[in-house]
PDB file of C-alpha atoms and ligand atoms in Angstrom:
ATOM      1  CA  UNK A  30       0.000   0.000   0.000  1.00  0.00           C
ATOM      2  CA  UNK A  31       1.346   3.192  -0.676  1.00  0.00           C
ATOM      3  CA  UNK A  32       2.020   5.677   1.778  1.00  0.00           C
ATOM      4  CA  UNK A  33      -0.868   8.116   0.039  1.00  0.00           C
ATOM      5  CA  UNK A  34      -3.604   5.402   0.449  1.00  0.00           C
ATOM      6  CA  UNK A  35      -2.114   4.245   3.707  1.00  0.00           C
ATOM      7  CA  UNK A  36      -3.094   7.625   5.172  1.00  0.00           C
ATOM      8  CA  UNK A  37      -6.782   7.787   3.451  1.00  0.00           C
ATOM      9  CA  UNK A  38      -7.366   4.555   5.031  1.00  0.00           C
ATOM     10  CA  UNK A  39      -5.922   5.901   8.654  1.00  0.00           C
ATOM     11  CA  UNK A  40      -7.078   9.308   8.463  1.00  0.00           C
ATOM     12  CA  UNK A  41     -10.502   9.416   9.860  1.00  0.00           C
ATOM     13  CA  UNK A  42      -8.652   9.328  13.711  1.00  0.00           C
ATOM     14  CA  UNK A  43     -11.600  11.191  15.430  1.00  0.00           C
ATOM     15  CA  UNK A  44     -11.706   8.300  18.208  1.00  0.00           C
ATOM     16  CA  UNK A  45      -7.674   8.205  18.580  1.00  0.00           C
ATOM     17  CA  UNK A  46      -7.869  12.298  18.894  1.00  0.00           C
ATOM     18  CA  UNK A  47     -11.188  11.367  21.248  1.00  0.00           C
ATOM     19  CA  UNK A  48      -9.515   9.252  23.846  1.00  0.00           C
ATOM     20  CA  UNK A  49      -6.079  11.477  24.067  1.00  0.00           C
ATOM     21  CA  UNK A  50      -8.649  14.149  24.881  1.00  0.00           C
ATOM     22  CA  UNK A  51     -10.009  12.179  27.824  1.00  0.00           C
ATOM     23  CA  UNK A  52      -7.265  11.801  28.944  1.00  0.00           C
ATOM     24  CA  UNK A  53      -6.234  15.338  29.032  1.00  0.00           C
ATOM     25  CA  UNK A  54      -9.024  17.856  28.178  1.00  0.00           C
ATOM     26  CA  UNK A  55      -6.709  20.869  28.460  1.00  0.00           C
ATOM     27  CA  UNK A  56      -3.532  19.647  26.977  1.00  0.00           C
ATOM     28  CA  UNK A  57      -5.475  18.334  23.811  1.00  0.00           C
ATOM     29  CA  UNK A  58      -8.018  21.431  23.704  1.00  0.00           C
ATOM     30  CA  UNK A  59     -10.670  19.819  21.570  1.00  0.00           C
ATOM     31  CA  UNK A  60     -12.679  17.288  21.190  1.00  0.00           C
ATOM     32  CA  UNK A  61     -11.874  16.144  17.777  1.00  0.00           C
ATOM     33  CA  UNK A  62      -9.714  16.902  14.746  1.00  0.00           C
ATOM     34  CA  UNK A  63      -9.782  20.226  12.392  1.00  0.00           C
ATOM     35  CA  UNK A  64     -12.224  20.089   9.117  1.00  0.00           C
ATOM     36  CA  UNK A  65     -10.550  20.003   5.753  1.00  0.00           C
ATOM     37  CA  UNK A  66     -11.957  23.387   5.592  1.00  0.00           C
ATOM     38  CA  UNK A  67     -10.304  24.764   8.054  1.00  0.00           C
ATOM     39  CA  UNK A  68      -7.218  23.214   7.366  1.00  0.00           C
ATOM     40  CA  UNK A  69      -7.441  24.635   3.993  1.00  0.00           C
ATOM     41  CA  UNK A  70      -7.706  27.974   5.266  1.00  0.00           C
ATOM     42  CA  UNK A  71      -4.880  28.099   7.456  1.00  0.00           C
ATOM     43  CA  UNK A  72      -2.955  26.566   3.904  1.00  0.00           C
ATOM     44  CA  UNK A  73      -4.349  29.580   2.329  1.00  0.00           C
ATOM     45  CA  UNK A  74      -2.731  31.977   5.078  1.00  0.00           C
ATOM     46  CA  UNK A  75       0.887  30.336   3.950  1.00  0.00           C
ATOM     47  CA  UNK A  76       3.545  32.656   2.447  1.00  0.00           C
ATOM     48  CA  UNK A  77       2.997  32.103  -1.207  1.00  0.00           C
ATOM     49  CA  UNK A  78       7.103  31.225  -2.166  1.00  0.00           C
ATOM     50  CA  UNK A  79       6.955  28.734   1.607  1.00  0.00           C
ATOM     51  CA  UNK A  80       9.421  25.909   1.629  1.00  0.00           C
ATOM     52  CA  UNK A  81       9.824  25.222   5.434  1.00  0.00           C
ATOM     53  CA  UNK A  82       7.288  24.960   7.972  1.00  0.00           C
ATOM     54  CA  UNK A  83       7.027  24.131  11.790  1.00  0.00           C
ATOM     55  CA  UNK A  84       3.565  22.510  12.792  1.00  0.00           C
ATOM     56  CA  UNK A  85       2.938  23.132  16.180  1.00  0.00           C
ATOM     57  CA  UNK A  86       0.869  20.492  18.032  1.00  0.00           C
ATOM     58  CA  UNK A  87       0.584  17.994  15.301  1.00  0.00           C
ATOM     59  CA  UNK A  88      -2.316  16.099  16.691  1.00  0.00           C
ATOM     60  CA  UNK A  89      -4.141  13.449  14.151  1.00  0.00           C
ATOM     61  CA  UNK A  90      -2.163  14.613  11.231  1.00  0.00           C
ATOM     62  CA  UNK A  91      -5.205  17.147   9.335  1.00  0.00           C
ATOM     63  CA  UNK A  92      -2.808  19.899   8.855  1.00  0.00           C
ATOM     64  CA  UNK A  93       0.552  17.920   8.284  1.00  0.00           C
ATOM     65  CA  UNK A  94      -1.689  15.698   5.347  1.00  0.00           C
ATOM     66  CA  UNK A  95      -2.650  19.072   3.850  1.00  0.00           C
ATOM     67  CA  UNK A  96       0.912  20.878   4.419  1.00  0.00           C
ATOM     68  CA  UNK A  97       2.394  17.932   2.018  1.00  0.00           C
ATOM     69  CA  UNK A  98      -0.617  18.338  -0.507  1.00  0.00           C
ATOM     70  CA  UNK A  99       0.137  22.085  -0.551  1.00  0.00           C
ATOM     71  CA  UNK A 100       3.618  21.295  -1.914  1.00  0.00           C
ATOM     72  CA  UNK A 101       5.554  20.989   1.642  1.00  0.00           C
ATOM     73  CA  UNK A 102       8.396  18.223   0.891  1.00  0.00           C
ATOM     74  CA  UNK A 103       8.415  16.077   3.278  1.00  0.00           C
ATOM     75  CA  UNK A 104      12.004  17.314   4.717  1.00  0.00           C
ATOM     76  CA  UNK A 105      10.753  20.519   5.026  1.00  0.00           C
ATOM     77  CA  UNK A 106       8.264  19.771   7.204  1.00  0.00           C
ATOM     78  CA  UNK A 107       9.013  19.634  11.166  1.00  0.00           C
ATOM     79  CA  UNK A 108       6.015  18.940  13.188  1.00  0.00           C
ATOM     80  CA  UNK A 109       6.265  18.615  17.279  1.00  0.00           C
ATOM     81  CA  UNK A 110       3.370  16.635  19.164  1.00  0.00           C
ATOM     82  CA  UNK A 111       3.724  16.031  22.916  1.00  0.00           C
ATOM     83  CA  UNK A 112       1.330  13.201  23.014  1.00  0.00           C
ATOM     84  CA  UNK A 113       3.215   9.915  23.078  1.00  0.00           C
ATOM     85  CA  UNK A 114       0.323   8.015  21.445  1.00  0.00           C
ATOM     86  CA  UNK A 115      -0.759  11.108  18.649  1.00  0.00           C
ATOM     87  CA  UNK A 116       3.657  11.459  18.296  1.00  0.00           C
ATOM     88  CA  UNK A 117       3.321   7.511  17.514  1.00  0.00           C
ATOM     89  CA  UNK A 118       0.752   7.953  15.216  1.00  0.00           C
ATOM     90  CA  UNK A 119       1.957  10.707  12.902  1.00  0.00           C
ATOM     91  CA  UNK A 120       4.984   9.213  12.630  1.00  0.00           C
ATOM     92  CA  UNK A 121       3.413   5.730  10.930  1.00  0.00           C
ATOM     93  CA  UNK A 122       0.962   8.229   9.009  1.00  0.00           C
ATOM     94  CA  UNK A 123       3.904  10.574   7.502  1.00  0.00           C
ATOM     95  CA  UNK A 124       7.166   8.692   6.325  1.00  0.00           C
ATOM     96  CA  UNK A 125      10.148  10.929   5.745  1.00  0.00           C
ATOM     97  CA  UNK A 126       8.600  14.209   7.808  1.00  0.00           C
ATOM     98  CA  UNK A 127      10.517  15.262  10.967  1.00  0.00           C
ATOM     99  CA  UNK A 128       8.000  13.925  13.309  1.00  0.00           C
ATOM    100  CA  UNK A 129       9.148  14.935  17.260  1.00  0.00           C
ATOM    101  CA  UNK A 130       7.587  14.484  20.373  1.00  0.00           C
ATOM    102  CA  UNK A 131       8.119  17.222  22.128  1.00  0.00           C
ATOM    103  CA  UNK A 132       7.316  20.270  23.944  1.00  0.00           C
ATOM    104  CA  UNK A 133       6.284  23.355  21.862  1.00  0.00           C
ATOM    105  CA  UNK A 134       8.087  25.318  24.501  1.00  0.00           C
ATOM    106  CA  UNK A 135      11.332  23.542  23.770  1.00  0.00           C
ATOM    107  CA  UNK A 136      10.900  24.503  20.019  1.00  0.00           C
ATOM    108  CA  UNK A 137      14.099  26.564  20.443  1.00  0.00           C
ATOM    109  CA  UNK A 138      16.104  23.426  20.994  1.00  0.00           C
ATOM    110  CA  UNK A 139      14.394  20.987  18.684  1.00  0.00           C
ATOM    111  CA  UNK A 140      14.276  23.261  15.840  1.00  0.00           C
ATOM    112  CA  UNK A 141      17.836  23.884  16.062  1.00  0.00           C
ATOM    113  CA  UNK A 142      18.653  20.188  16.340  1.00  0.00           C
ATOM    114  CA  UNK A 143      16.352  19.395  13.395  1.00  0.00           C
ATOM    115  CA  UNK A 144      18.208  22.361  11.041  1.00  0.00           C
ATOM    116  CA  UNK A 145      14.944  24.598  11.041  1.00  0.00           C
ATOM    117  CA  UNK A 146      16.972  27.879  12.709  1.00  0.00           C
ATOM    118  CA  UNK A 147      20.159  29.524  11.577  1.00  0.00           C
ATOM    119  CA  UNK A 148      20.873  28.731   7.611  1.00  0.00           C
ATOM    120  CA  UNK A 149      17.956  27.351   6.713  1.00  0.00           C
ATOM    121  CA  UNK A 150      14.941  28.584   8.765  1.00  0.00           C
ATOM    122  CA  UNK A 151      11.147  27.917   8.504  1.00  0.00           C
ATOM    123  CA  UNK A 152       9.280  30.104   6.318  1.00  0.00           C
ATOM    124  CA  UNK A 153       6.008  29.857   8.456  1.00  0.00           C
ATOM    125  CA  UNK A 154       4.820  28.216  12.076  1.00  0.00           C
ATOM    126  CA  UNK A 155       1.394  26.660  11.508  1.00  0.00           C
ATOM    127  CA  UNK A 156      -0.173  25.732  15.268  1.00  0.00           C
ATOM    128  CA  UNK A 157      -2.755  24.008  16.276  1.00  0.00           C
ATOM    129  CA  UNK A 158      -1.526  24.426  19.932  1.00  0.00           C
ATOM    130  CA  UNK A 159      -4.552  25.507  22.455  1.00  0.00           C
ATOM    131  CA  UNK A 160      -3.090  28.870  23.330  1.00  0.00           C
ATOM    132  CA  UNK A 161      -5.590  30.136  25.081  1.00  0.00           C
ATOM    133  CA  UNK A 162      -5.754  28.034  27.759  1.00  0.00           C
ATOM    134  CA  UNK A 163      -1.401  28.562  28.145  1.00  0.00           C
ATOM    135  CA  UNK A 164      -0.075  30.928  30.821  1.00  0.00           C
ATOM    136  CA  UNK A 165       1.275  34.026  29.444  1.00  0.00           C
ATOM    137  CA  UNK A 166       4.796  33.481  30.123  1.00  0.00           C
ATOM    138  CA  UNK A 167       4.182  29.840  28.100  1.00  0.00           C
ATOM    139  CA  UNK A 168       1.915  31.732  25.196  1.00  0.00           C
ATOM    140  CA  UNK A 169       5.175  33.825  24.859  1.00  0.00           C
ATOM    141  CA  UNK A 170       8.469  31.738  25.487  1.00  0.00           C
ATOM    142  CA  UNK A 171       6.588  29.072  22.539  1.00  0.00           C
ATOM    143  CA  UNK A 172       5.609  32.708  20.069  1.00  0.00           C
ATOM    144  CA  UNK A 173       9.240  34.103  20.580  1.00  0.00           C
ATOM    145  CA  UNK A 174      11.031  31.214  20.022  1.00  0.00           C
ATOM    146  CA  UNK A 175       8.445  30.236  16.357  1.00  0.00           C
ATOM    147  CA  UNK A 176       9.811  34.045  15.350  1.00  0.00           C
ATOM    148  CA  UNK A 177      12.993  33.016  16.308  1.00  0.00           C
ATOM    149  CA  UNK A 178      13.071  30.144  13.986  1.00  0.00           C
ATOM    150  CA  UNK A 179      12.122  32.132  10.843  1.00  0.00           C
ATOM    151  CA  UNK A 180      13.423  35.140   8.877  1.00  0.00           C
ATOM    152  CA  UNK A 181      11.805  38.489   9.039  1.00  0.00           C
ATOM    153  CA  UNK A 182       8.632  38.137   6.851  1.00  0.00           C
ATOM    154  CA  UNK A 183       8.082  34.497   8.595  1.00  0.00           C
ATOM    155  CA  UNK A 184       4.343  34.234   9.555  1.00  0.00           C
ATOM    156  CA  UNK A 185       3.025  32.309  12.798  1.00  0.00           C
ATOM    157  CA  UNK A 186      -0.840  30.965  11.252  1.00  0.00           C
ATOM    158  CA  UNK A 187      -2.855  29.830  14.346  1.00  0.00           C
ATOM    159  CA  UNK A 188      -6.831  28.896  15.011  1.00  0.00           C
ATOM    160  CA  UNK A 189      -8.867  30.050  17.811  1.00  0.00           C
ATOM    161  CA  UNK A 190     -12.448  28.764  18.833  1.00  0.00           C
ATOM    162  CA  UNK A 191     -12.805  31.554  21.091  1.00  0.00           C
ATOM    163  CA  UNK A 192     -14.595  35.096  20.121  1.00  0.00           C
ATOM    164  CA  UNK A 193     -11.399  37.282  20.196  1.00  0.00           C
ATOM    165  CA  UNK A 194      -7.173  37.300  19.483  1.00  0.00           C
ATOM    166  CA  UNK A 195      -6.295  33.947  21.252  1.00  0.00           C
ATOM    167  CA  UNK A 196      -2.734  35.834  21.757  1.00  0.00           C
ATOM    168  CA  UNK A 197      -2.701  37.749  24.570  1.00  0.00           C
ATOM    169  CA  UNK A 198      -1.964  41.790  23.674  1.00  0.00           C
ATOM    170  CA  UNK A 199       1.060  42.289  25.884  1.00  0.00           C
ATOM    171  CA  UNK A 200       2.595  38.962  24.351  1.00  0.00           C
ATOM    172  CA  UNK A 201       1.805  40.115  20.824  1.00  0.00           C
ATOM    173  CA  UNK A 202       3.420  44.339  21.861  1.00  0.00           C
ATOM    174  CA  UNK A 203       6.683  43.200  24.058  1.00  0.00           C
ATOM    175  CA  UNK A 204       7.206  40.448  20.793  1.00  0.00           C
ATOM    176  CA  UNK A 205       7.006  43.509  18.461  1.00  0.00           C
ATOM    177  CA  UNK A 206       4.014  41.393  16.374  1.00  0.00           C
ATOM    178  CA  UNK A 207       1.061  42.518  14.344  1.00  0.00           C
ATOM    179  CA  UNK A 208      -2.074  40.411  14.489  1.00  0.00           C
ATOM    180  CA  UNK A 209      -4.829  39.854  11.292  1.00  0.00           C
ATOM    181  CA  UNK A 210      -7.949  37.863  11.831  1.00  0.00           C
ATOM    182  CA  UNK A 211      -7.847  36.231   8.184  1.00  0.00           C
ATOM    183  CA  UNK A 212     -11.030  34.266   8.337  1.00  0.00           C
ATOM    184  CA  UNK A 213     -13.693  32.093  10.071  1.00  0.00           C
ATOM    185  CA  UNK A 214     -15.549  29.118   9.234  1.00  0.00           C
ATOM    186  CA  UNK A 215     -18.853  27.315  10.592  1.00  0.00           C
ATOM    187  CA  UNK A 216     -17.152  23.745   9.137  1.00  0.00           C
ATOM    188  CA  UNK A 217     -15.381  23.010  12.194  1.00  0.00           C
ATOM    189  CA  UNK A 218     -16.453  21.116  15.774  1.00  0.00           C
ATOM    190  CA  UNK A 219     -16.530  23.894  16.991  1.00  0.00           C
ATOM    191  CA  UNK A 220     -15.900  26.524  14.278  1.00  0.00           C
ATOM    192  CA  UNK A 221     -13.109  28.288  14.244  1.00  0.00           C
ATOM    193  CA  UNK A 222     -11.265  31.751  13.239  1.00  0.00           C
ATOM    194  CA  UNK A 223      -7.560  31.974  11.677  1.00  0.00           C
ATOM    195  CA  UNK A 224      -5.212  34.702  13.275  1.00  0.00           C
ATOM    196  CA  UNK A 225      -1.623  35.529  11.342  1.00  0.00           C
ATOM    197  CA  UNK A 226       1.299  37.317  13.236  1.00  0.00           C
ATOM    198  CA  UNK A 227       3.906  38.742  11.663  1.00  0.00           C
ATOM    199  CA  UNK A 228       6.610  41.111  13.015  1.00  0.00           C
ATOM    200  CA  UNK A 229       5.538  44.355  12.859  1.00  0.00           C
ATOM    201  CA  UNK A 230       8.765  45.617  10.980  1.00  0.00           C
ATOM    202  CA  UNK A 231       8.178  42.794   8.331  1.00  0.00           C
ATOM    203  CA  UNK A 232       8.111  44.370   4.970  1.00  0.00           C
ATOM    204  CA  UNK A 233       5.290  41.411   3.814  1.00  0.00           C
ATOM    205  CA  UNK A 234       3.164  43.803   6.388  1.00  0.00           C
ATOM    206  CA  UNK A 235       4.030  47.743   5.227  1.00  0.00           C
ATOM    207  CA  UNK A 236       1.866  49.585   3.708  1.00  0.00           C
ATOM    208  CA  UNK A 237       2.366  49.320  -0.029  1.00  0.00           C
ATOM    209  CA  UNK A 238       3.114  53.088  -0.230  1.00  0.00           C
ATOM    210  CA  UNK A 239       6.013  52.514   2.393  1.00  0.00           C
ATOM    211  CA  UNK A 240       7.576  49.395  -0.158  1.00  0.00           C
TER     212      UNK A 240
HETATM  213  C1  SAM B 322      -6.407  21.411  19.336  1.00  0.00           C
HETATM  214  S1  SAM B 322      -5.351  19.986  19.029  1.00  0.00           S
HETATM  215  C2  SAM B 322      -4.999  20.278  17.292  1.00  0.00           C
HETATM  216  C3  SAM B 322      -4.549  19.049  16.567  1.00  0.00           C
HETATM  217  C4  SAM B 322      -4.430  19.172  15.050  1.00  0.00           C
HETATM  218  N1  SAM B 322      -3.450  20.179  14.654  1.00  0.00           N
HETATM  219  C5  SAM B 322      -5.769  19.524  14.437  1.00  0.00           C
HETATM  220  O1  SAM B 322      -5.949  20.705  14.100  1.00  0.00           O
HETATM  221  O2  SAM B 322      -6.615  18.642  14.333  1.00  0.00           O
HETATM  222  C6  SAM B 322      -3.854  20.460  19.892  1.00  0.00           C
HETATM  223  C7  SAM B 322      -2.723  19.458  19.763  1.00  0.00           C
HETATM  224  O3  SAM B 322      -1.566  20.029  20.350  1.00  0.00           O
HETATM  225  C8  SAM B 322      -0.905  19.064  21.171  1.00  0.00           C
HETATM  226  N2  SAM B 322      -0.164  19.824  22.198  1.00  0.00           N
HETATM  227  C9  SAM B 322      -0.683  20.439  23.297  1.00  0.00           C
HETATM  228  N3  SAM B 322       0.283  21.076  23.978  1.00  0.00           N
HETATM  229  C10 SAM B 322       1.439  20.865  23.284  1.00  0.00           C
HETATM  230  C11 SAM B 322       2.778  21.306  23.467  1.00  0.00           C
HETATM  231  N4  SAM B 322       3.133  22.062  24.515  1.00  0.00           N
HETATM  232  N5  SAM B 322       3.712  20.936  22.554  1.00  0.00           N
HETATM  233  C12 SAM B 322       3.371  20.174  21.476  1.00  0.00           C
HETATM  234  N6  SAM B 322       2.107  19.728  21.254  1.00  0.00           N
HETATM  235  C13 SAM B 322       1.153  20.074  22.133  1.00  0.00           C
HETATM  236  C14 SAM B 322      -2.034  18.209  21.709  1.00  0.00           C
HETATM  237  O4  SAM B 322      -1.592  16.944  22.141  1.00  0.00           O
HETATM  238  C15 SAM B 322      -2.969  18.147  20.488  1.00  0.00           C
HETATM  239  O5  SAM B 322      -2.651  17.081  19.648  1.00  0.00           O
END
């Protein structure tokens, strides 16, 4: 079986992604996986020349499977899960992708050790972590260290059930970010908004007149 159709078969996980949330409401922050629609739109939010991306809480694999059909290589693709069983998972689902699991708040270290800082950094951070339910100091040690792994224009793409910016604003002003809700769907359990950060001095953010 090929590794395609090997993942169509294992894909629908929502009882996998179930249990691990049973286990650990808070840690796993939803009940089950993200839609292909909203997985789509947080592809859409992507810079358009990307090469290298971070995934950030990896989960059942919904936005890794779409990261590869966007045109992610699997090399270029480093994707931390800190569930043991979900970690075990992705890594039978997605041959040849840097699969670690590990803490998002260690990304510092494990991107360095996986060759996503320095020379050859990620172009975006997508995350699926629950971030509003992190501490502020946690919300900002994992943001500064995704912005740390990426050059200037990098983007950090992230999805929020809640009403409002699931960054907090004194994370997002002492990190020097700007925030843009980019869109909301209904086809999600529960539906969901997109947020993208960029640094505020990125030129993929000026004002065209200031280009
Ligand atoms: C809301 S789920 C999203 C899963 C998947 N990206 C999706 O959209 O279906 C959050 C995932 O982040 C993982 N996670 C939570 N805290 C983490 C951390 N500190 N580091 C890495 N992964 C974490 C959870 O185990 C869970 O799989």
């Amino acid at each position: 079986m090929t590794p395609d159709s090997e993942r169509a078969r294992e894909l629908p996980t929502g009882w996998t992604f179930f249990r691990q949330w049973l286990k650990n409401p808070i840690r796993v922050a939803a009940i089950s996986p993200s839609s292909k629609q909203l997985a789509r739109q947080m592809m859409s939010q992507l810079p358009p020349t990307c090469r290298r991306i971070i995934e950030l809480g990896g989960g059942t694999g919904v936005f890794t499977e779409a990261l590869l059909g966007h045109g992610i290589a699997p090399a270029d693709l480093l994707v931390l899960e800190l569930n043991e069983e979900l970690h075990q998972h992705l890594v039978r689902l997605f041959p040849g992708v840097g699969v670690v699991c590990g803490d998002a708040g260690d990304l510092r270290r494990i991107a360095e050790s996986h060759g996503f800082a320095g020379e050859q950094p990620a172009d975006a951070v997508i995350s699926g972590l629950g971030l509003l339910s992190m501490p502020r100091s946690i919300q900002q040690g994992i943001i500064s260290a995704a912005f740390d792994c990426m050059p200037p224009e990098g983007r950090f793409v992230q999805f929020t059930y809640g009403p409002a910016n699931p960054v907090m604003r004194e994370v997002i002003e002492s990190l020097g970010l700007v925030a843009r809700r980019a869109s909301f769907t209904w086809w999600n359990v529960p539906p969901a908004t997109v947020y993208v950060y960029q640094r505020r001095t990125s030129r993929a953010i000026a004002p065209r007149s200031m280009r």
